[in-house]
N, CA, C and O atoms as a CHARMM CRD file, in Angstrom:
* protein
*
  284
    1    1 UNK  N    132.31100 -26.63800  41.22400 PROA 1      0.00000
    2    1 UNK  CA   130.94600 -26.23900  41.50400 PROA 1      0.00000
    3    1 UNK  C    130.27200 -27.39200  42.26800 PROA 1      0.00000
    4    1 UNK  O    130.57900 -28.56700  42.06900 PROA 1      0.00000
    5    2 UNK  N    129.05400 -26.87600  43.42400 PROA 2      0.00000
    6    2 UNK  CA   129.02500 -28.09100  44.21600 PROA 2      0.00000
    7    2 UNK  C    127.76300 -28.27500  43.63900 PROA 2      0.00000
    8    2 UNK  O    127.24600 -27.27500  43.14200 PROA 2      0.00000
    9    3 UNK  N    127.09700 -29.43800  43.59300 PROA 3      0.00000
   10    3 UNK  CA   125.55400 -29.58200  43.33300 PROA 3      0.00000
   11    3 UNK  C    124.80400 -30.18100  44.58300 PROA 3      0.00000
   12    3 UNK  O    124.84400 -31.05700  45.44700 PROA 3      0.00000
   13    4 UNK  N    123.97700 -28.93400  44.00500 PROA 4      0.00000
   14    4 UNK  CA   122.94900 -29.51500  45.38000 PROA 4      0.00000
   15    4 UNK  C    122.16800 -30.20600  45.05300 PROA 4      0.00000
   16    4 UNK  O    122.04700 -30.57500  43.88500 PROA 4      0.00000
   17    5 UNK  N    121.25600 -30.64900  46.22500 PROA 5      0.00000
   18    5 UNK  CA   120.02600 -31.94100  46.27900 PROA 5      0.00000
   19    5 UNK  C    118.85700 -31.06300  46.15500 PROA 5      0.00000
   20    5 UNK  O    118.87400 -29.85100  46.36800 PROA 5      0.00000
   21    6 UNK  N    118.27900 -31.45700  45.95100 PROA 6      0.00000
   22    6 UNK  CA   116.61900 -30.91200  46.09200 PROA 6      0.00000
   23    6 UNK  C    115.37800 -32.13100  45.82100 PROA 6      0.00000
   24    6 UNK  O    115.08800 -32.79400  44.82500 PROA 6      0.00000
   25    7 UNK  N    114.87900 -32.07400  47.05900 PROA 7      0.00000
   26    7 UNK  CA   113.98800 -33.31100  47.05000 PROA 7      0.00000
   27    7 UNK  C    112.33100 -32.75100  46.45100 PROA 7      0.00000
   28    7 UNK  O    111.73700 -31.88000  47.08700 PROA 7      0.00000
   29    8 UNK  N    111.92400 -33.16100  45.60900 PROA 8      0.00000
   30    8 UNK  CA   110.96200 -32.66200  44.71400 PROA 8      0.00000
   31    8 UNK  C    109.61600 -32.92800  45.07900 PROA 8      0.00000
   32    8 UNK  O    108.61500 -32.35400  44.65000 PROA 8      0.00000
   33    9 UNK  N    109.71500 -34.34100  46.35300 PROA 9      0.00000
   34    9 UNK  CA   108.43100 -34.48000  47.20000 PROA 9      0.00000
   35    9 UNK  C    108.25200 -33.67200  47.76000 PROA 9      0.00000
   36    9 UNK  O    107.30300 -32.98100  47.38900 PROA 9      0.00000
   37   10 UNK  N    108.90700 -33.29100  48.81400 PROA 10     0.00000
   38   10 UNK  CA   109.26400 -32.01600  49.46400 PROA 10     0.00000
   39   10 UNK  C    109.00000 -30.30000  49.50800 PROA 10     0.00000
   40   10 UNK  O    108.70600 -29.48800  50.38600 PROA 10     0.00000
   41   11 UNK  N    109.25700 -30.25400  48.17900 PROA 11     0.00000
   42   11 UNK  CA   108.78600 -29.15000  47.71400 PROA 11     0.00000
   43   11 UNK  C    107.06500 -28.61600  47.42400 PROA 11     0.00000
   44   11 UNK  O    106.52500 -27.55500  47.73700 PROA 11     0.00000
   45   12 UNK  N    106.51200 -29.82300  46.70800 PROA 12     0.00000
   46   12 UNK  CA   105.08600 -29.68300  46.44800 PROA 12     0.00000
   47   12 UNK  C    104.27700 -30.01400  47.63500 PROA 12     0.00000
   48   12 UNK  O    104.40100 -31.12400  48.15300 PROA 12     0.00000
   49   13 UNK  N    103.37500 -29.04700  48.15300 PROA 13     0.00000
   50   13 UNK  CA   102.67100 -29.04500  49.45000 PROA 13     0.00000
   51   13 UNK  C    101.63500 -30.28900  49.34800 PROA 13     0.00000
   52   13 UNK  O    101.76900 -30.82200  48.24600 PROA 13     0.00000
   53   14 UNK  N    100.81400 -30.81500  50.00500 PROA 14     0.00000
   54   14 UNK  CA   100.38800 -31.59000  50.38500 PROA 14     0.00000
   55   14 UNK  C     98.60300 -31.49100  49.74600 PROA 14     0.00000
   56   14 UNK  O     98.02100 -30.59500  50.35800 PROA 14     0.00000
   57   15 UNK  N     97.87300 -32.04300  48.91900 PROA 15     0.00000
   58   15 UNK  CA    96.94000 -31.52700  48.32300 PROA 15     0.00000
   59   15 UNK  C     95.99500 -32.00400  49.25700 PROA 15     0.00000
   60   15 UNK  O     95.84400 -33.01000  49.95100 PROA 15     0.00000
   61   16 UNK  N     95.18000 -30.51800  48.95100 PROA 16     0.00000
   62   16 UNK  CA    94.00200 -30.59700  49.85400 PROA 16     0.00000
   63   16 UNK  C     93.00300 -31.86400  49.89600 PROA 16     0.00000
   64   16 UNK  O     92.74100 -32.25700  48.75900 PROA 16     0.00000
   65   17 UNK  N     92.34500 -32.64100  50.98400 PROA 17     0.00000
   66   17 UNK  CA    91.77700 -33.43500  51.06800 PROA 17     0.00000
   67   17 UNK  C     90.38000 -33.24700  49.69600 PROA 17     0.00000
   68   17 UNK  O     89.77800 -32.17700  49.77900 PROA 17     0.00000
   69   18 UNK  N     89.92500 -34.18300  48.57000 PROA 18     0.00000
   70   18 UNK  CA    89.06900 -34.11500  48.10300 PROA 18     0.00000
   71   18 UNK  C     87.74600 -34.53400  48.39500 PROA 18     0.00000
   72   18 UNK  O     87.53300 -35.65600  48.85200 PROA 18     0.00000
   73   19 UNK  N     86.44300 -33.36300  48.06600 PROA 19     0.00000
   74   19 UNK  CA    85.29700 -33.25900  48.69900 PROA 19     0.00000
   75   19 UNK  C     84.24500 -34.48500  48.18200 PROA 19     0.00000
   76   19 UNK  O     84.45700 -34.73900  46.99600 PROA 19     0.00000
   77   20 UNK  N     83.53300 -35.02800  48.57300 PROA 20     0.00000
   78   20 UNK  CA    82.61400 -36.02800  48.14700 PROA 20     0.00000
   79   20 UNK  C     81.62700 -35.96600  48.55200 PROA 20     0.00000
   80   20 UNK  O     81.54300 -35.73000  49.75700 PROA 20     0.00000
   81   21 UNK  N     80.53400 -36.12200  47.85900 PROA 21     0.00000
   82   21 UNK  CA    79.09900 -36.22000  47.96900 PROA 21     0.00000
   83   21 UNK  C     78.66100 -37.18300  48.91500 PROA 21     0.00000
   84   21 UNK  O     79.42700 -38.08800  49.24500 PROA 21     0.00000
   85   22 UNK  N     77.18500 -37.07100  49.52800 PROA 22     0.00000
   86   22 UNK  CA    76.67600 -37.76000  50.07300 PROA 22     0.00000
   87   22 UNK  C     76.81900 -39.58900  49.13800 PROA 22     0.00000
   88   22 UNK  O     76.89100 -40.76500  49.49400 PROA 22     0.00000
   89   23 UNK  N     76.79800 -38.96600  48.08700 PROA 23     0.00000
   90   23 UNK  CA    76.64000 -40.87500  47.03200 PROA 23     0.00000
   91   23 UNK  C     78.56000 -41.20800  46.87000 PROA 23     0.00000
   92   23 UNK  O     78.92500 -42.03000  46.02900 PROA 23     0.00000
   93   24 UNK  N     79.57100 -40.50600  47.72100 PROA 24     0.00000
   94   24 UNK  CA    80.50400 -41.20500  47.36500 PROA 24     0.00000
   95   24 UNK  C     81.35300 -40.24500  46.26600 PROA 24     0.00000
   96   24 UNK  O     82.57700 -40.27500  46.39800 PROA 24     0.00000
   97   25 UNK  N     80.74800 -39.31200  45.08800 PROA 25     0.00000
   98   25 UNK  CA    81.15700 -39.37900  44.42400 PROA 25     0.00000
   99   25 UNK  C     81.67700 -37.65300  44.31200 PROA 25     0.00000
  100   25 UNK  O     80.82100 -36.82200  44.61700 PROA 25     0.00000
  101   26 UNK  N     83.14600 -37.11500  43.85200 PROA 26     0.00000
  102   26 UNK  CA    83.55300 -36.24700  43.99100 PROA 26     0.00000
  103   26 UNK  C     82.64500 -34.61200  43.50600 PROA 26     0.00000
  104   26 UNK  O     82.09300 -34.43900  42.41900 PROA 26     0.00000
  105   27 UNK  N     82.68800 -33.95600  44.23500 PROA 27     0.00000
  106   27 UNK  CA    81.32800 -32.76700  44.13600 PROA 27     0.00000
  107   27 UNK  C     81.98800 -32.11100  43.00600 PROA 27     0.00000
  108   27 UNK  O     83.20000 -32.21100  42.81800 PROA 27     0.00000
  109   28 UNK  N     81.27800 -31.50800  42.32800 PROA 28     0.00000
  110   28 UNK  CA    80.67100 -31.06700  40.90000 PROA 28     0.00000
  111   28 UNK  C     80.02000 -30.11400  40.70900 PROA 28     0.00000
  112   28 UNK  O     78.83500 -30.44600  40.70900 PROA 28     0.00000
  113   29 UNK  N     80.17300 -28.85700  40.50500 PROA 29     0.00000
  114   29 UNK  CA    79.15100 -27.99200  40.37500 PROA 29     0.00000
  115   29 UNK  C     78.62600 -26.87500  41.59800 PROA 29     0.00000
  116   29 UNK  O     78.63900 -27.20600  42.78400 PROA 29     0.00000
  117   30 UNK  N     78.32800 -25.99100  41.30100 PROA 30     0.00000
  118   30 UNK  CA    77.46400 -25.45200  42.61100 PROA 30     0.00000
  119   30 UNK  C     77.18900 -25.64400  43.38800 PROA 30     0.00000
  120   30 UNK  O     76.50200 -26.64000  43.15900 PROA 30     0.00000
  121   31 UNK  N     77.11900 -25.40800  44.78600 PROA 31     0.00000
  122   31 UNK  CA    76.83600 -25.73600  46.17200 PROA 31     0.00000
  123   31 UNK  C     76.61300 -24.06900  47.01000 PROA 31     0.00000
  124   31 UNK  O     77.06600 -22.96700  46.69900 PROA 31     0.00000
  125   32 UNK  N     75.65100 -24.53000  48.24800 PROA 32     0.00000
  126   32 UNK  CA    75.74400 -23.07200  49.37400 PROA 32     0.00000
  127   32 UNK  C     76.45500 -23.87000  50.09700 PROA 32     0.00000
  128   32 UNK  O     75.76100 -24.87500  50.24900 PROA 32     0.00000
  129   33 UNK  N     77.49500 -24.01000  50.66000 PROA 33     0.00000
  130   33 UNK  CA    78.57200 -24.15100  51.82800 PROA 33     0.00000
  131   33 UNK  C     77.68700 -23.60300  52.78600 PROA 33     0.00000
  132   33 UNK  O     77.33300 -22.45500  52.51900 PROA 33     0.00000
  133   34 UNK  N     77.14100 -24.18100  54.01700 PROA 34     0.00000
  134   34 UNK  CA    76.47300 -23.99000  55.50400 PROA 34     0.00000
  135   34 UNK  C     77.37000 -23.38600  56.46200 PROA 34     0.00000
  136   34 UNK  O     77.21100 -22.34200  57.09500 PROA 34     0.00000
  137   35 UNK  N     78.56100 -24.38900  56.47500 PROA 35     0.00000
  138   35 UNK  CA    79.86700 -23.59100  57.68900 PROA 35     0.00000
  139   35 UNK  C     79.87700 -22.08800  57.08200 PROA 35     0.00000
  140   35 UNK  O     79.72600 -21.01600  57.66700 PROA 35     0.00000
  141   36 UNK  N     80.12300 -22.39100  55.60600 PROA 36     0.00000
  142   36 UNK  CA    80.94400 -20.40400  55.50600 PROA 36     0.00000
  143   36 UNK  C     79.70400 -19.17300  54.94200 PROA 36     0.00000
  144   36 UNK  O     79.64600 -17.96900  54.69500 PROA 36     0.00000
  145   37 UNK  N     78.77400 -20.45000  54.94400 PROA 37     0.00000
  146   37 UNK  CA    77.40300 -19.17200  53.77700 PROA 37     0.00000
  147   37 UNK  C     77.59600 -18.37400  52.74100 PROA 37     0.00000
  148   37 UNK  O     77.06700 -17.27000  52.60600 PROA 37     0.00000
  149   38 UNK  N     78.44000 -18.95700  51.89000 PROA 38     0.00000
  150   38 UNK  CA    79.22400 -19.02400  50.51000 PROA 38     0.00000
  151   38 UNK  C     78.38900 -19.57000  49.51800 PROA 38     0.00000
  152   38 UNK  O     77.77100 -20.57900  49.86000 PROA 38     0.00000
  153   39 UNK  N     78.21500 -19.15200  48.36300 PROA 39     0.00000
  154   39 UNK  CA    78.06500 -20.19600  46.83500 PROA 39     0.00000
  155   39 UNK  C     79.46700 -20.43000  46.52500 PROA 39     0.00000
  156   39 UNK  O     80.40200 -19.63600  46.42500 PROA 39     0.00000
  157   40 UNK  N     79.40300 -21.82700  46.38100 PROA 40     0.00000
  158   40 UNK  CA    80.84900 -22.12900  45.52600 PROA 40     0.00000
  159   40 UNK  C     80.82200 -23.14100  44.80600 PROA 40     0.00000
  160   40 UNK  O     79.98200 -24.01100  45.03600 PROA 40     0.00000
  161   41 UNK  N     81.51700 -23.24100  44.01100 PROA 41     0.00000
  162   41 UNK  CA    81.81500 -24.19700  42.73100 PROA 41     0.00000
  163   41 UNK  C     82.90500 -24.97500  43.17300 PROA 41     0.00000
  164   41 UNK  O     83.86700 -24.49700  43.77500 PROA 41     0.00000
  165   42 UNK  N     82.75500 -26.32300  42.84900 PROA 42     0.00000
  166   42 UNK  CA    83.52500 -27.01100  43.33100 PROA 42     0.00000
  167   42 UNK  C     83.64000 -28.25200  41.39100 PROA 42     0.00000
  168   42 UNK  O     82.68200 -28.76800  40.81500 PROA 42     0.00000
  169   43 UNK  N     85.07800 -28.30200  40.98300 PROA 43     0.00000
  170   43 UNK  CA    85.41400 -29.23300  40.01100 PROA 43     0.00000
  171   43 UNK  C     86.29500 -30.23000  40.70400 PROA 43     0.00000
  172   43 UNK  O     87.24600 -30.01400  41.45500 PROA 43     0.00000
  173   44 UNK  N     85.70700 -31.53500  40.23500 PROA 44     0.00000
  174   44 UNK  CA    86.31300 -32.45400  40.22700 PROA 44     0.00000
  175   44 UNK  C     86.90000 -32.83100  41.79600 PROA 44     0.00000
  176   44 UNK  O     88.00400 -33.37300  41.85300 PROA 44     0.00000
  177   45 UNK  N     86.06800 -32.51000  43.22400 PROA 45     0.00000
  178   45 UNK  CA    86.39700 -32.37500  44.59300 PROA 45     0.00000
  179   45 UNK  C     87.04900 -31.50700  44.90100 PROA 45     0.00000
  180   45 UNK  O     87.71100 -31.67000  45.92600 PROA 45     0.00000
  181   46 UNK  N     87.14800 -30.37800  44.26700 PROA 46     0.00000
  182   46 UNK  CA    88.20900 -29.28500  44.64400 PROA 46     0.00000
  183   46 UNK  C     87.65600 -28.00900  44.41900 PROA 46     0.00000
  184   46 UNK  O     87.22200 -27.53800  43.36800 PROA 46     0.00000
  185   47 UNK  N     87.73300 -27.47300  45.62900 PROA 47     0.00000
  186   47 UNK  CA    86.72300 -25.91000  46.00300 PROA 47     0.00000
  187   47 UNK  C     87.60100 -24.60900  44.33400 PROA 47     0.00000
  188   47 UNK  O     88.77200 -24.29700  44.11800 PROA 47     0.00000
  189   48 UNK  N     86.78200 -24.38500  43.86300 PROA 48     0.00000
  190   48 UNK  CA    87.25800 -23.61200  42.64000 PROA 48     0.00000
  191   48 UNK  C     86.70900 -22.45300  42.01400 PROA 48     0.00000
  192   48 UNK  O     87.07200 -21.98700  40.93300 PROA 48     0.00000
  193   49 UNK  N     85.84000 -22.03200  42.73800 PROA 49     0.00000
  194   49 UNK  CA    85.54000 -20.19900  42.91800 PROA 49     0.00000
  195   49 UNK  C     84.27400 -20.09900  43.98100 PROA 49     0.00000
  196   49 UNK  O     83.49600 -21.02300  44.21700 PROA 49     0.00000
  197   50 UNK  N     84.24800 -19.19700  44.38300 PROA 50     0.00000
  198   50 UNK  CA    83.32900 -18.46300  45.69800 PROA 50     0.00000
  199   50 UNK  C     82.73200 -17.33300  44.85800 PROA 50     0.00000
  200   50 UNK  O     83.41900 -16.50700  44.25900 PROA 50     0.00000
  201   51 UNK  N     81.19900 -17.37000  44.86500 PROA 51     0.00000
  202   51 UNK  CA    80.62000 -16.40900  43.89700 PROA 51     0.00000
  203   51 UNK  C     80.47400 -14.99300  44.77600 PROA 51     0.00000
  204   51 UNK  O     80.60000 -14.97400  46.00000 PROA 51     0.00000
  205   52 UNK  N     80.25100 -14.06400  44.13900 PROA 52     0.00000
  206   52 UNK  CA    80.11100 -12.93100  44.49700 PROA 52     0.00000
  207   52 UNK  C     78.19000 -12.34100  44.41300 PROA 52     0.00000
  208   52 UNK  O     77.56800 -12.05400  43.39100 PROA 52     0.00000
  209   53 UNK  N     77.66900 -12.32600  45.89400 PROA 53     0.00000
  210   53 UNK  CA    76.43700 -12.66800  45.81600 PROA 53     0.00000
  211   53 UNK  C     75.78100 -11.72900  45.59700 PROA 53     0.00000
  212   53 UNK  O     74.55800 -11.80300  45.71500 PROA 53     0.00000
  213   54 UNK  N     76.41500 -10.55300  45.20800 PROA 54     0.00000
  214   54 UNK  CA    75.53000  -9.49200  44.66900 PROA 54     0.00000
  215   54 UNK  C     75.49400  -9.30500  42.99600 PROA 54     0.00000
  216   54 UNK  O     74.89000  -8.43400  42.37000 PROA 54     0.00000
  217   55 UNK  N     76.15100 -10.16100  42.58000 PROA 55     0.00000
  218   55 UNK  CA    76.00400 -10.35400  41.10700 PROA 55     0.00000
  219   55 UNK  C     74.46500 -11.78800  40.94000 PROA 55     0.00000
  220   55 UNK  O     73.86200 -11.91100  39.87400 PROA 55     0.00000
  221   56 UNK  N     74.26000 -12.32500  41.70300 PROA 56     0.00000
  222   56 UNK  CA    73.32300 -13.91600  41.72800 PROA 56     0.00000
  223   56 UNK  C     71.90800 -13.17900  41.99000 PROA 56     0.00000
  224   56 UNK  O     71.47300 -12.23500  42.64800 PROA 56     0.00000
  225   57 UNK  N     71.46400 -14.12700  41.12500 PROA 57     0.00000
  226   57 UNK  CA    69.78800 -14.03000  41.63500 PROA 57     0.00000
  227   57 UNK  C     68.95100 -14.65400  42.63800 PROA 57     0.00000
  228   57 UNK  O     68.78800 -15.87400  42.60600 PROA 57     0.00000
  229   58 UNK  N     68.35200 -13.86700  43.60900 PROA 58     0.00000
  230   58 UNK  CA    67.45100 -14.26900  44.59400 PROA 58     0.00000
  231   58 UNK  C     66.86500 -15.66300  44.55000 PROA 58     0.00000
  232   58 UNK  O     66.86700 -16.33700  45.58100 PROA 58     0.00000
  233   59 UNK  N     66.22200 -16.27300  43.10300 PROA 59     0.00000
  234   59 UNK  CA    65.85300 -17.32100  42.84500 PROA 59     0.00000
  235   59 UNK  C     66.74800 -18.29300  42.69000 PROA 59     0.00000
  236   59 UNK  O     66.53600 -19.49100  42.88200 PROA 59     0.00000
  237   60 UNK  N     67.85300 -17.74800  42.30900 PROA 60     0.00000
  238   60 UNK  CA    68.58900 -19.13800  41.92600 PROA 60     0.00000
  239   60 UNK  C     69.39900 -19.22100  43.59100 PROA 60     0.00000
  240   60 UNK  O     69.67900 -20.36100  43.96100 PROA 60     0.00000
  241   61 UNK  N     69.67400 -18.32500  44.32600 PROA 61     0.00000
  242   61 UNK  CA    70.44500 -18.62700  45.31400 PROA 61     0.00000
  243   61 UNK  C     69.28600 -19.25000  46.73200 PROA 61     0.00000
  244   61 UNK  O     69.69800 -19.52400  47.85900 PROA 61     0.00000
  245   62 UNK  N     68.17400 -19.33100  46.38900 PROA 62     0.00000
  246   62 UNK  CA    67.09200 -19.77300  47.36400 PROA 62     0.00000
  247   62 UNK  C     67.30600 -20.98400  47.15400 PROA 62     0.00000
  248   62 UNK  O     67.77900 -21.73500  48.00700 PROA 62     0.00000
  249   63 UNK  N     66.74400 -21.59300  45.11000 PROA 63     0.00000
  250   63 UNK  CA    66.84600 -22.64900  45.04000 PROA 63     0.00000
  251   63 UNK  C     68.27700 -23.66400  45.36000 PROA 63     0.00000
  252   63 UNK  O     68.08800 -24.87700  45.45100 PROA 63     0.00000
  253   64 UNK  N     69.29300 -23.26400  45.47600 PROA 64     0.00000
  254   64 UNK  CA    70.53900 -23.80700  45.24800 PROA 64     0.00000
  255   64 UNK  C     70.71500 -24.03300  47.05000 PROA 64     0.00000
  256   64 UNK  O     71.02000 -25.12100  47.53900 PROA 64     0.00000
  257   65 UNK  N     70.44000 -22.70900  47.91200 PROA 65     0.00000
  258   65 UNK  CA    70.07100 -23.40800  49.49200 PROA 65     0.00000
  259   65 UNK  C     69.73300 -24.74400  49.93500 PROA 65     0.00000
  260   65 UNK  O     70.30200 -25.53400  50.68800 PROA 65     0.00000
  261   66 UNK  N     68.01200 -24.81700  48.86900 PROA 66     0.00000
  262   66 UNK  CA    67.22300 -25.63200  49.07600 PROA 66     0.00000
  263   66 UNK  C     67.52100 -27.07600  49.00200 PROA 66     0.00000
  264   66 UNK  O     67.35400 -28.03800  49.75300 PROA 66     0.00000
  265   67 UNK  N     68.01800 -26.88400  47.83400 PROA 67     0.00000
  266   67 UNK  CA    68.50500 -28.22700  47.23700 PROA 67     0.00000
  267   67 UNK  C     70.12300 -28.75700  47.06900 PROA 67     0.00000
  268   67 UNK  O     70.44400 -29.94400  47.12700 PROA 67     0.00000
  269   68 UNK  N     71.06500 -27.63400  46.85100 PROA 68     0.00000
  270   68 UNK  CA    72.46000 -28.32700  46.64400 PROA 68     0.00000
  271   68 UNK  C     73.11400 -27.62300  47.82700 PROA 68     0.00000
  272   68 UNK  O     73.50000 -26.47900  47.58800 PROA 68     0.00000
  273   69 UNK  N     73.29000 -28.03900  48.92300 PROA 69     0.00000
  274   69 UNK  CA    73.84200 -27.32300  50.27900 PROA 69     0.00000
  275   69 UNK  C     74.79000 -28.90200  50.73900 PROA 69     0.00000
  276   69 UNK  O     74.45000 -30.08000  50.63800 PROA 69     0.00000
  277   70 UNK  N     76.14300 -28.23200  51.28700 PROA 70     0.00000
  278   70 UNK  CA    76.84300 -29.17500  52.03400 PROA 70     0.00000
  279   70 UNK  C     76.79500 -28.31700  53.03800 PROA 70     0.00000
  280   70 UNK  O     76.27600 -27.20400  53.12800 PROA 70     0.00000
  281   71 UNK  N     77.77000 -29.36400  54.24100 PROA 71     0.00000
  282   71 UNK  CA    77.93200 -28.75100  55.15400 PROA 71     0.00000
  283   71 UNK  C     79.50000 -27.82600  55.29000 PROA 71     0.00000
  284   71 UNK  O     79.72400 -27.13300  56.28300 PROA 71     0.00000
């Protein structure tokens, strides 16, 4: 039986660049995304759900524009 190689770097893709705040520090929480005009949640620098904006409230998605927006 022959054994093969398998290189294990190789295999695991390349992780997405992590997102950071204007202060440096990895984004956290809620955001309106400007490029895509999205709400999304972002843990620990890493994009981790896209809300569905007909479930959100008018107020909270004005305020969250206003104040927690990347680009």
């Amino acid at each position: 039986m022959t054994q093969l190689e398998f290189n294990f770097y190789a295999a695991v893709p390349d992780t997405p660049e992590l997102r950071k705040g204007t202060d440096g520090q990895l984004l956290n929480g809620c955001f309106y995304e400007r490029s895509t005009g999205a709400f999304v949640s972002y843990v620990l620098g890493r994009r981790h759900h896209v809300f569905n904006t007909d479930v959100l409230t008018r107020e909270w998605m004005e305020k969250t524009k206003r104040d927690r927006w990347i680009e």
